[in-house]
Amino acid sequence: MKRKLRRVRMRKSRTNNIVLMSSFTIDNYENNERPGGPALFSTLGIIRGGGLPSLIVGRGSDFHFSLKLIEDFIYKLILGKNTFYFKIETLSDGKKKVKLLKSGPKINALPNDGIGVLLNPVCREIDGESIYRIEIPIAIDIQGFSRICKENMEVSLSEPEFPVSKSYLVLHGNSDEINSIYDNLHTIFKFGFREILISYGHDGFELLTSDNKSYYYNPTVIGPNEIGNGDFLIGSYFALRLSRVEISDAVKKAGELSDKFSNENISLLFAL
């Protein structure tokens, strides 16, 4: 059986950009389809944090949404047959049950320019073992590297395999993810990460450093929008740090931006 080739569309590279490697998703939430994925929300976070995003992004030919805010920032589009398609249910305890129905394309490209790269996959479509070849500062969102995604099954988590690298700046994850994967945070720092950003939902987030410093942000406003907050946060924080904003100031500013994002109408933002 012949392997189908994936179509790749590229735009001219710009060396002052923050590269975002990620995917779009189609989320079926309460029987309503909507676009999603870290590519959507981390892009906005980078922009709000003062950065200029350049996307290496995957999606399927079944993705029929128009994302006017995002399209101008796509540098390389990796097009497969399907987009990652999820069925999402809210349980009685408020937690989400996430089931994968379709898998999206793999992303094998690596950034060769830019001032930094944010690796924020959906379901391990980015090869973690190739990270050692990246020489610009790296931010990672752990969710997409730790997910076990099999079609028609509920998504689960396992410990990802990261190579040791001197390029790591910050790793982000929510407290449930990190606590279920690692016995202690020292394991993460051993890979070479200098900072760990932990989200606590309505209780804000905390930034921990490899030299045992801690910075906490308590939200002043808790908005109704909970989708994509973590992706937005890591995008905005990484952009601020790449602009040489000090950690304490970057935590405060990224927190304020996240507060604002939680109160915004996503449909209006992305012209859905």
PDB file of C-alpha atoms in Angstrom:
ATOM      1  CA  MET A   1       0.000   0.000   0.000  1.00  0.00           C
ATOM      2  CA  LYS A   2       1.406   3.345  -1.017  1.00  0.00           C
ATOM      3  CA  ARG A   3       1.906   5.937   1.669  1.00  0.00           C
ATOM      4  CA  LYS A   4      -0.001   9.139   1.035  1.00  0.00           C
ATOM      5  CA  LEU A   5       2.193  12.196   0.866  1.00  0.00           C
ATOM      6  CA  ARG A   6       1.315  15.120   3.085  1.00  0.00           C
ATOM      7  CA  ARG A   7       1.140  18.529   1.513  1.00  0.00           C
ATOM      8  CA  VAL A   8       3.393  21.138   3.088  1.00  0.00           C
ATOM      9  CA  ARG A   9       2.909  24.856   2.539  1.00  0.00           C
ATOM     10  CA  MET A  10       5.696  27.233   3.519  1.00  0.00           C
ATOM     11  CA  ARG A  11       6.061  30.960   3.812  1.00  0.00           C
ATOM     12  CA  LYS A  12       9.159  33.084   4.007  1.00  0.00           C
ATOM     13  CA  SER A  13      10.947  32.731   7.339  1.00  0.00           C
ATOM     14  CA  ARG A  14      11.622  35.670   9.633  1.00  0.00           C
ATOM     15  CA  THR A  15      14.544  35.312  12.027  1.00  0.00           C
ATOM     16  CA  ASN A  16      13.058  37.452  14.831  1.00  0.00           C
ATOM     17  CA  ASN A  17      10.004  35.232  15.208  1.00  0.00           C
ATOM     18  CA  ILE A  18       9.053  32.843  17.988  1.00  0.00           C
ATOM     19  CA  VAL A  19       8.474  29.487  16.325  1.00  0.00           C
ATOM     20  CA  LEU A  20       5.420  27.549  17.515  1.00  0.00           C
ATOM     21  CA  MET A  21       5.241  23.859  16.638  1.00  0.00           C
ATOM     22  CA  SER A  22       1.755  22.532  17.273  1.00  0.00           C
ATOM     23  CA  SER A  23      -1.517  21.280  15.771  1.00  0.00           C
ATOM     24  CA  PHE A  24      -5.104  22.351  15.376  1.00  0.00           C
ATOM     25  CA  THR A  25      -7.907  20.164  16.695  1.00  0.00           C
ATOM     26  CA  ILE A  26     -11.611  19.712  16.143  1.00  0.00           C
ATOM     27  CA  ASP A  27     -13.316  19.475  19.529  1.00  0.00           C
ATOM     28  CA  ASN A  28     -16.779  17.971  19.823  1.00  0.00           C
ATOM     29  CA  TYR A  29     -18.009  19.459  23.076  1.00  0.00           C
ATOM     30  CA  GLU A  30     -21.595  18.701  24.076  1.00  0.00           C
ATOM     31  CA  ASN A  31     -22.302  17.726  20.441  1.00  0.00           C
ATOM     32  CA  ASN A  32     -21.028  21.038  19.058  1.00  0.00           C
ATOM     33  CA  GLU A  33     -17.929  21.067  16.850  1.00  0.00           C
ATOM     34  CA  ARG A  34     -15.448  23.875  17.288  1.00  0.00           C
ATOM     35  CA  PRO A  35     -11.814  24.489  16.371  1.00  0.00           C
ATOM     36  CA  GLY A  36      -9.225  24.154  19.081  1.00  0.00           C
ATOM     37  CA  GLY A  37      -5.740  23.016  19.867  1.00  0.00           C
ATOM     38  CA  PRO A  38      -2.674  24.657  21.381  1.00  0.00           C
ATOM     39  CA  ALA A  39      -1.805  26.210  18.005  1.00  0.00           C
ATOM     40  CA  LEU A  40      -4.826  28.457  18.428  1.00  0.00           C
ATOM     41  CA  PHE A  41      -4.283  29.691  21.961  1.00  0.00           C
ATOM     42  CA  SER A  42      -0.481  29.739  22.208  1.00  0.00           C
ATOM     43  CA  THR A  43      -0.361  31.907  19.087  1.00  0.00           C
ATOM     44  CA  LEU A  44      -2.555  34.481  20.783  1.00  0.00           C
ATOM     45  CA  GLY A  45      -0.448  34.243  23.939  1.00  0.00           C
ATOM     46  CA  ILE A  46       2.755  34.936  22.012  1.00  0.00           C
ATOM     47  CA  ILE A  47       1.157  37.951  20.338  1.00  0.00           C
ATOM     48  CA  ARG A  48      -0.176  39.345  23.619  1.00  0.00           C
ATOM     49  CA  GLY A  49       3.231  38.827  25.211  1.00  0.00           C
ATOM     50  CA  GLY A  50       4.792  41.051  22.562  1.00  0.00           C
ATOM     51  CA  GLY A  51       6.176  38.312  20.325  1.00  0.00           C
ATOM     52  CA  LEU A  52       5.806  37.573  16.632  1.00  0.00           C
ATOM     53  CA  PRO A  53       4.714  33.944  16.110  1.00  0.00           C
ATOM     54  CA  SER A  54       5.758  31.744  13.200  1.00  0.00           C
ATOM     55  CA  LEU A  55       3.753  28.521  13.079  1.00  0.00           C
ATOM     56  CA  ILE A  56       4.823  25.068  12.015  1.00  0.00           C
ATOM     57  CA  VAL A  57       1.387  23.549  12.364  1.00  0.00           C
ATOM     58  CA  GLY A  58      -0.501  20.399  11.439  1.00  0.00           C
ATOM     59  CA  ARG A  59      -4.133  19.883  10.520  1.00  0.00           C
ATOM     60  CA  GLY A  60      -6.262  17.647   8.313  1.00  0.00           C
ATOM     61  CA  SER A  61      -8.172  18.292   5.112  1.00  0.00           C
ATOM     62  CA  ASP A  62     -11.330  17.951   7.236  1.00  0.00           C
ATOM     63  CA  PHE A  63     -10.570  21.227   9.057  1.00  0.00           C
ATOM     64  CA  HIS A  64     -13.057  23.672   7.548  1.00  0.00           C
ATOM     65  CA  PHE A  65     -12.836  26.534  10.029  1.00  0.00           C
ATOM     66  CA  SER A  66     -11.546  29.950   9.040  1.00  0.00           C
ATOM     67  CA  LEU A  67      -9.110  31.324  11.624  1.00  0.00           C
ATOM     68  CA  LYS A  68      -8.390  34.790  10.341  1.00  0.00           C
ATOM     69  CA  LEU A  69      -6.191  35.841  13.257  1.00  0.00           C
ATOM     70  CA  ILE A  70      -3.946  32.795  12.885  1.00  0.00           C
ATOM     71  CA  GLU A  71      -3.558  32.281   9.140  1.00  0.00           C
ATOM     72  CA  ASP A  72      -1.118  35.140   8.533  1.00  0.00           C
ATOM     73  CA  PHE A  73       1.344  33.611  11.011  1.00  0.00           C
ATOM     74  CA  ILE A  74       1.536  30.142   9.441  1.00  0.00           C
ATOM     75  CA  TYR A  75       5.053  29.528   8.111  1.00  0.00           C
ATOM     76  CA  LYS A  76       4.725  25.814   7.397  1.00  0.00           C
ATOM     77  CA  LEU A  77       1.388  23.985   7.135  1.00  0.00           C
ATOM     78  CA  ILE A  78       1.565  20.200   7.384  1.00  0.00           C
ATOM     79  CA  LEU A  79      -1.636  18.853   5.905  1.00  0.00           C
ATOM     80  CA  GLY A  80      -2.800  15.298   6.561  1.00  0.00           C
ATOM     81  CA  LYS A  81      -6.023  13.407   5.953  1.00  0.00           C
ATOM     82  CA  ASN A  82      -7.500  14.104   9.401  1.00  0.00           C
ATOM     83  CA  THR A  83      -7.293  16.714  12.122  1.00  0.00           C
ATOM     84  CA  PHE A  84      -7.006  15.528  15.726  1.00  0.00           C
ATOM     85  CA  TYR A  85     -10.691  15.077  16.606  1.00  0.00           C
ATOM     86  CA  PHE A  86     -11.800  14.840  20.238  1.00  0.00           C
ATOM     87  CA  LYS A  87     -15.057  14.079  21.995  1.00  0.00           C
ATOM     88  CA  ILE A  88     -15.107  16.065  25.261  1.00  0.00           C
ATOM     89  CA  GLU A  89     -17.521  15.553  28.143  1.00  0.00           C
ATOM     90  CA  THR A  90     -17.762  17.365  31.478  1.00  0.00           C
ATOM     91  CA  LEU A  91     -18.088  14.939  34.410  1.00  0.00           C
ATOM     92  CA  SER A  92     -20.028  15.508  37.628  1.00  0.00           C
ATOM     93  CA  ASP A  93     -16.847  16.550  39.486  1.00  0.00           C
ATOM     94  CA  GLY A  94     -16.141  19.221  36.865  1.00  0.00           C
ATOM     95  CA  LYS A  95     -13.266  17.359  35.233  1.00  0.00           C
ATOM     96  CA  LYS A  96     -13.177  16.670  31.509  1.00  0.00           C
ATOM     97  CA  LYS A  97     -13.343  13.256  29.856  1.00  0.00           C
ATOM     98  CA  VAL A  98     -11.420  13.423  26.574  1.00  0.00           C
ATOM     99  CA  LYS A  99     -11.721  10.710  23.918  1.00  0.00           C
ATOM    100  CA  LEU A 100      -9.731  10.718  20.664  1.00  0.00           C
ATOM    101  CA  LEU A 101     -11.776   9.832  17.582  1.00  0.00           C
ATOM    102  CA  LYS A 102      -9.259  10.715  14.832  1.00  0.00           C
ATOM    103  CA  SER A 103      -5.489  11.271  14.782  1.00  0.00           C
ATOM    104  CA  GLY A 104      -3.782  14.181  13.045  1.00  0.00           C
ATOM    105  CA  PRO A 105      -0.531  14.327  11.037  1.00  0.00           C
ATOM    106  CA  LYS A 106       2.972  13.929  12.437  1.00  0.00           C
ATOM    107  CA  ILE A 107       5.230  16.997  12.568  1.00  0.00           C
ATOM    108  CA  ASN A 108       8.807  16.079  11.666  1.00  0.00           C
ATOM    109  CA  ALA A 109      10.105  19.541  10.758  1.00  0.00           C
ATOM    110  CA  LEU A 110      12.542  21.328  13.057  1.00  0.00           C
ATOM    111  CA  PRO A 111      13.016  25.094  13.397  1.00  0.00           C
ATOM    112  CA  ASN A 112      16.216  26.460  11.896  1.00  0.00           C
ATOM    113  CA  ASP A 113      15.794  30.098  12.851  1.00  0.00           C
ATOM    114  CA  GLY A 114      13.889  32.349  15.236  1.00  0.00           C
ATOM    115  CA  ILE A 115      14.661  33.643  18.726  1.00  0.00           C
ATOM    116  CA  GLY A 116      13.005  30.669  20.427  1.00  0.00           C
ATOM    117  CA  VAL A 117      10.665  27.735  19.859  1.00  0.00           C
ATOM    118  CA  LEU A 118       7.565  26.651  21.774  1.00  0.00           C
ATOM    119  CA  LEU A 119       6.851  22.937  21.380  1.00  0.00           C
ATOM    120  CA  ASN A 120       3.182  22.405  22.191  1.00  0.00           C
ATOM    121  CA  PRO A 121       1.883  19.215  20.555  1.00  0.00           C
ATOM    122  CA  VAL A 122      -1.573  17.688  20.901  1.00  0.00           C
ATOM    123  CA  CYS A 123      -0.771  13.951  21.032  1.00  0.00           C
ATOM    124  CA  ARG A 124       2.939  13.201  20.625  1.00  0.00           C
ATOM    125  CA  GLU A 125       2.947  14.237  16.971  1.00  0.00           C
ATOM    126  CA  ILE A 126       6.282  15.986  17.610  1.00  0.00           C
ATOM    127  CA  ASP A 127       9.243  13.643  18.095  1.00  0.00           C
ATOM    128  CA  GLY A 128      10.686  14.456  21.508  1.00  0.00           C
ATOM    129  CA  GLU A 129      13.951  12.662  20.774  1.00  0.00           C
ATOM    130  CA  SER A 130      14.820  15.200  18.046  1.00  0.00           C
ATOM    131  CA  ILE A 131      14.802  18.099  20.523  1.00  0.00           C
ATOM    132  CA  TYR A 132      18.548  17.777  21.148  1.00  0.00           C
ATOM    133  CA  ARG A 133      19.141  19.206  17.655  1.00  0.00           C
ATOM    134  CA  ILE A 134      17.464  22.529  18.527  1.00  0.00           C
ATOM    135  CA  GLU A 135      19.927  25.250  19.543  1.00  0.00           C
ATOM    136  CA  ILE A 136      17.576  28.193  20.211  1.00  0.00           C
ATOM    137  CA  PRO A 137      15.740  28.596  23.571  1.00  0.00           C
ATOM    138  CA  ILE A 138      12.982  26.007  24.036  1.00  0.00           C
ATOM    139  CA  ALA A 139       9.665  26.125  25.885  1.00  0.00           C
ATOM    140  CA  ILE A 140       7.617  22.943  26.250  1.00  0.00           C
ATOM    141  CA  ASP A 141       4.034  22.257  27.231  1.00  0.00           C
ATOM    142  CA  ILE A 142       4.081  18.798  28.757  1.00  0.00           C
ATOM    143  CA  GLN A 143       0.492  17.769  28.015  1.00  0.00           C
ATOM    144  CA  GLY A 144       0.953  16.815  24.375  1.00  0.00           C
ATOM    145  CA  PHE A 145       4.207  14.972  25.083  1.00  0.00           C
ATOM    146  CA  SER A 146       2.698  12.911  27.912  1.00  0.00           C
ATOM    147  CA  ARG A 147      -0.639  11.988  26.347  1.00  0.00           C
ATOM    148  CA  ILE A 148      -1.348   8.438  25.219  1.00  0.00           C
ATOM    149  CA  CYS A 149      -3.776   8.828  22.332  1.00  0.00           C
ATOM    150  CA  LYS A 150      -5.441   5.842  20.705  1.00  0.00           C
ATOM    151  CA  GLU A 151      -8.423   6.277  18.451  1.00  0.00           C
ATOM    152  CA  ASN A 152     -11.811   5.587  20.070  1.00  0.00           C
ATOM    153  CA  MET A 153     -10.240   5.487  23.529  1.00  0.00           C
ATOM    154  CA  GLU A 154     -10.057   7.944  26.412  1.00  0.00           C
ATOM    155  CA  VAL A 155      -6.813   9.915  26.520  1.00  0.00           C
ATOM    156  CA  SER A 156      -4.427   8.961  29.343  1.00  0.00           C
ATOM    157  CA  LEU A 157      -0.989  10.138  30.502  1.00  0.00           C
ATOM    158  CA  SER A 158       2.459   8.614  30.867  1.00  0.00           C
ATOM    159  CA  GLU A 159       5.921  10.013  31.511  1.00  0.00           C
ATOM    160  CA  PRO A 160       7.418  11.553  28.349  1.00  0.00           C
ATOM    161  CA  GLU A 161      11.004  10.975  27.274  1.00  0.00           C
ATOM    162  CA  PHE A 162      12.977  14.194  26.897  1.00  0.00           C
ATOM    163  CA  PRO A 163      16.641  14.281  25.897  1.00  0.00           C
ATOM    164  CA  VAL A 164      18.947  16.381  28.048  1.00  0.00           C
ATOM    165  CA  SER A 165      19.413  19.839  26.495  1.00  0.00           C
ATOM    166  CA  LYS A 166      21.063  23.135  27.385  1.00  0.00           C
ATOM    167  CA  SER A 167      18.445  24.949  25.281  1.00  0.00           C
ATOM    168  CA  TYR A 168      15.496  24.348  27.619  1.00  0.00           C
ATOM    169  CA  LEU A 169      14.103  27.484  29.238  1.00  0.00           C
ATOM    170  CA  VAL A 170      10.688  26.588  30.661  1.00  0.00           C
ATOM    171  CA  LEU A 171       8.306  23.621  30.910  1.00  0.00           C
ATOM    172  CA  HIS A 172       4.584  24.164  31.527  1.00  0.00           C
ATOM    173  CA  GLY A 173       1.919  21.807  32.789  1.00  0.00           C
ATOM    174  CA  ASN A 174      -1.064  21.849  35.097  1.00  0.00           C
ATOM    175  CA  SER A 175      -0.664  20.482  38.609  1.00  0.00           C
ATOM    176  CA  ASP A 176      -2.692  17.316  37.936  1.00  0.00           C
ATOM    177  CA  GLU A 177      -0.534  16.412  34.931  1.00  0.00           C
ATOM    178  CA  ILE A 178       2.800  17.058  36.613  1.00  0.00           C
ATOM    179  CA  ASN A 179       1.872  15.330  39.890  1.00  0.00           C
ATOM    180  CA  SER A 180       0.580  12.246  38.071  1.00  0.00           C
ATOM    181  CA  ILE A 181       3.715  11.942  35.918  1.00  0.00           C
ATOM    182  CA  TYR A 182       6.605  12.875  38.222  1.00  0.00           C
ATOM    183  CA  ASP A 183       7.389  11.988  41.837  1.00  0.00           C
ATOM    184  CA  ASN A 184       9.304  15.239  42.267  1.00  0.00           C
ATOM    185  CA  LEU A 185      10.219  18.307  40.232  1.00  0.00           C
ATOM    186  CA  HIS A 186      13.936  17.562  40.449  1.00  0.00           C
ATOM    187  CA  THR A 187      13.393  14.999  37.682  1.00  0.00           C
ATOM    188  CA  ILE A 188      12.321  17.800  35.334  1.00  0.00           C
ATOM    189  CA  PHE A 189      15.248  20.045  36.225  1.00  0.00           C
ATOM    190  CA  LYS A 190      17.675  17.169  35.507  1.00  0.00           C
ATOM    191  CA  PHE A 191      16.732  17.343  31.822  1.00  0.00           C
ATOM    192  CA  GLY A 192      18.114  20.897  31.758  1.00  0.00           C
ATOM    193  CA  PHE A 193      15.008  23.031  32.298  1.00  0.00           C
ATOM    194  CA  ARG A 194      15.698  26.279  34.129  1.00  0.00           C
ATOM    195  CA  GLU A 195      12.070  27.077  34.946  1.00  0.00           C
ATOM    196  CA  ILE A 196       8.840  25.132  35.580  1.00  0.00           C
ATOM    197  CA  LEU A 197       5.458  26.836  35.167  1.00  0.00           C
ATOM    198  CA  ILE A 198       2.652  25.037  37.030  1.00  0.00           C
ATOM    199  CA  SER A 199      -1.003  25.976  36.503  1.00  0.00           C
ATOM    200  CA  TYR A 200      -3.513  25.533  39.345  1.00  0.00           C
ATOM    201  CA  GLY A 201      -6.716  26.393  37.504  1.00  0.00           C
ATOM    202  CA  HIS A 202      -8.746  29.029  39.351  1.00  0.00           C
ATOM    203  CA  ASP A 203      -5.958  29.256  41.945  1.00  0.00           C
ATOM    204  CA  GLY A 204      -3.495  30.804  39.513  1.00  0.00           C
ATOM    205  CA  PHE A 205      -0.017  29.516  38.736  1.00  0.00           C
ATOM    206  CA  GLU A 206       3.492  29.223  40.111  1.00  0.00           C
ATOM    207  CA  LEU A 207       6.915  29.636  38.520  1.00  0.00           C
ATOM    208  CA  LEU A 208       9.745  27.575  40.027  1.00  0.00           C
ATOM    209  CA  THR A 209      13.406  27.935  39.088  1.00  0.00           C
ATOM    210  CA  SER A 210      16.306  25.493  39.135  1.00  0.00           C
ATOM    211  CA  ASP A 211      17.990  27.625  41.833  1.00  0.00           C
ATOM    212  CA  ASN A 212      15.027  27.113  44.203  1.00  0.00           C
ATOM    213  CA  LYS A 213      13.193  30.397  43.705  1.00  0.00           C
ATOM    214  CA  SER A 214       9.408  30.539  43.527  1.00  0.00           C
ATOM    215  CA  TYR A 215       7.011  33.133  42.101  1.00  0.00           C
ATOM    216  CA  TYR A 216       3.249  32.821  42.535  1.00  0.00           C
ATOM    217  CA  TYR A 217       0.435  34.578  40.703  1.00  0.00           C
ATOM    218  CA  ASN A 218      -3.020  34.721  42.243  1.00  0.00           C
ATOM    219  CA  PRO A 219      -5.650  35.783  39.673  1.00  0.00           C
ATOM    220  CA  THR A 220      -7.530  38.988  40.348  1.00  0.00           C
ATOM    221  CA  VAL A 221     -10.308  38.026  37.934  1.00  0.00           C
ATOM    222  CA  ILE A 222     -11.661  34.558  37.175  1.00  0.00           C
ATOM    223  CA  GLY A 223     -13.518  34.564  33.874  1.00  0.00           C
ATOM    224  CA  PRO A 224     -15.868  31.975  32.397  1.00  0.00           C
ATOM    225  CA  ASN A 225     -13.496  30.942  29.606  1.00  0.00           C
ATOM    226  CA  GLU A 226     -11.388  27.958  30.721  1.00  0.00           C
ATOM    227  CA  ILE A 227     -10.476  26.518  27.318  1.00  0.00           C
ATOM    228  CA  GLY A 228      -6.886  27.147  26.235  1.00  0.00           C
ATOM    229  CA  ASN A 229      -5.781  29.086  29.320  1.00  0.00           C
ATOM    230  CA  GLY A 230      -2.639  27.010  29.845  1.00  0.00           C
ATOM    231  CA  ASP A 231      -1.650  27.253  26.176  1.00  0.00           C
ATOM    232  CA  PHE A 232      -2.188  31.006  26.270  1.00  0.00           C
ATOM    233  CA  LEU A 233      -0.159  31.311  29.488  1.00  0.00           C
ATOM    234  CA  ILE A 234       2.927  29.490  28.232  1.00  0.00           C
ATOM    235  CA  GLY A 235       2.819  31.465  24.975  1.00  0.00           C
ATOM    236  CA  SER A 236       2.667  34.850  26.686  1.00  0.00           C
ATOM    237  CA  TYR A 237       5.201  33.977  29.401  1.00  0.00           C
ATOM    238  CA  PHE A 238       7.730  32.596  26.910  1.00  0.00           C
ATOM    239  CA  ALA A 239       7.415  35.684  24.706  1.00  0.00           C
ATOM    240  CA  LEU A 240       8.021  37.940  27.707  1.00  0.00           C
ATOM    241  CA  ARG A 241      11.080  35.992  28.846  1.00  0.00           C
ATOM    242  CA  LEU A 242      12.570  36.031  25.343  1.00  0.00           C
ATOM    243  CA  SER A 243      12.188  39.813  25.464  1.00  0.00           C
ATOM    244  CA  ARG A 244      14.491  39.734  28.515  1.00  0.00           C
ATOM    245  CA  VAL A 245      11.713  40.577  30.963  1.00  0.00           C
ATOM    246  CA  GLU A 246      12.750  39.523  34.484  1.00  0.00           C
ATOM    247  CA  ILE A 247      11.017  36.461  35.909  1.00  0.00           C
ATOM    248  CA  SER A 248       8.987  38.312  38.545  1.00  0.00           C
ATOM    249  CA  ASP A 249       7.758  40.871  36.018  1.00  0.00           C
ATOM    250  CA  ALA A 250       7.037  38.188  33.402  1.00  0.00           C
ATOM    251  CA  VAL A 251       4.968  36.205  35.924  1.00  0.00           C
ATOM    252  CA  LYS A 252       2.938  39.278  36.846  1.00  0.00           C
ATOM    253  CA  LYS A 253       2.382  40.397  33.247  1.00  0.00           C
ATOM    254  CA  ALA A 254       1.545  36.903  31.950  1.00  0.00           C
ATOM    255  CA  GLY A 255      -0.904  36.514  34.831  1.00  0.00           C
ATOM    256  CA  GLU A 256      -2.638  39.776  34.008  1.00  0.00           C
ATOM    257  CA  LEU A 257      -2.855  38.799  30.343  1.00  0.00           C
ATOM    258  CA  SER A 258      -4.332  35.418  31.310  1.00  0.00           C
ATOM    259  CA  ASP A 259      -6.922  37.123  33.524  1.00  0.00           C
ATOM    260  CA  LYS A 260      -8.014  39.199  30.557  1.00  0.00           C
ATOM    261  CA  PHE A 261      -8.052  36.181  28.237  1.00  0.00           C
ATOM    262  CA  SER A 262     -10.313  34.239  30.605  1.00  0.00           C
ATOM    263  CA  ASN A 263     -13.003  36.896  30.146  1.00  0.00           C
ATOM    264  CA  GLU A 264     -12.843  37.189  26.366  1.00  0.00           C
ATOM    265  CA  ASN A 265     -15.211  35.784  23.770  1.00  0.00           C
ATOM    266  CA  ILE A 266     -13.157  33.223  21.863  1.00  0.00           C
ATOM    267  CA  SER A 267     -15.468  33.229  18.848  1.00  0.00           C
ATOM    268  CA  LEU A 268     -15.038  36.971  18.405  1.00  0.00           C
ATOM    269  CA  LEU A 269     -11.284  36.810  18.945  1.00  0.00           C
ATOM    270  CA  PHE A 270     -10.675  34.317  16.164  1.00  0.00           C
ATOM    271  CA  ALA A 271     -13.581  35.335  13.914  1.00  0.00           C
ATOM    272  CA  LEU A 272     -14.988  31.812  14.056  1.00  0.00           C
TER     273      LEU A 272
END
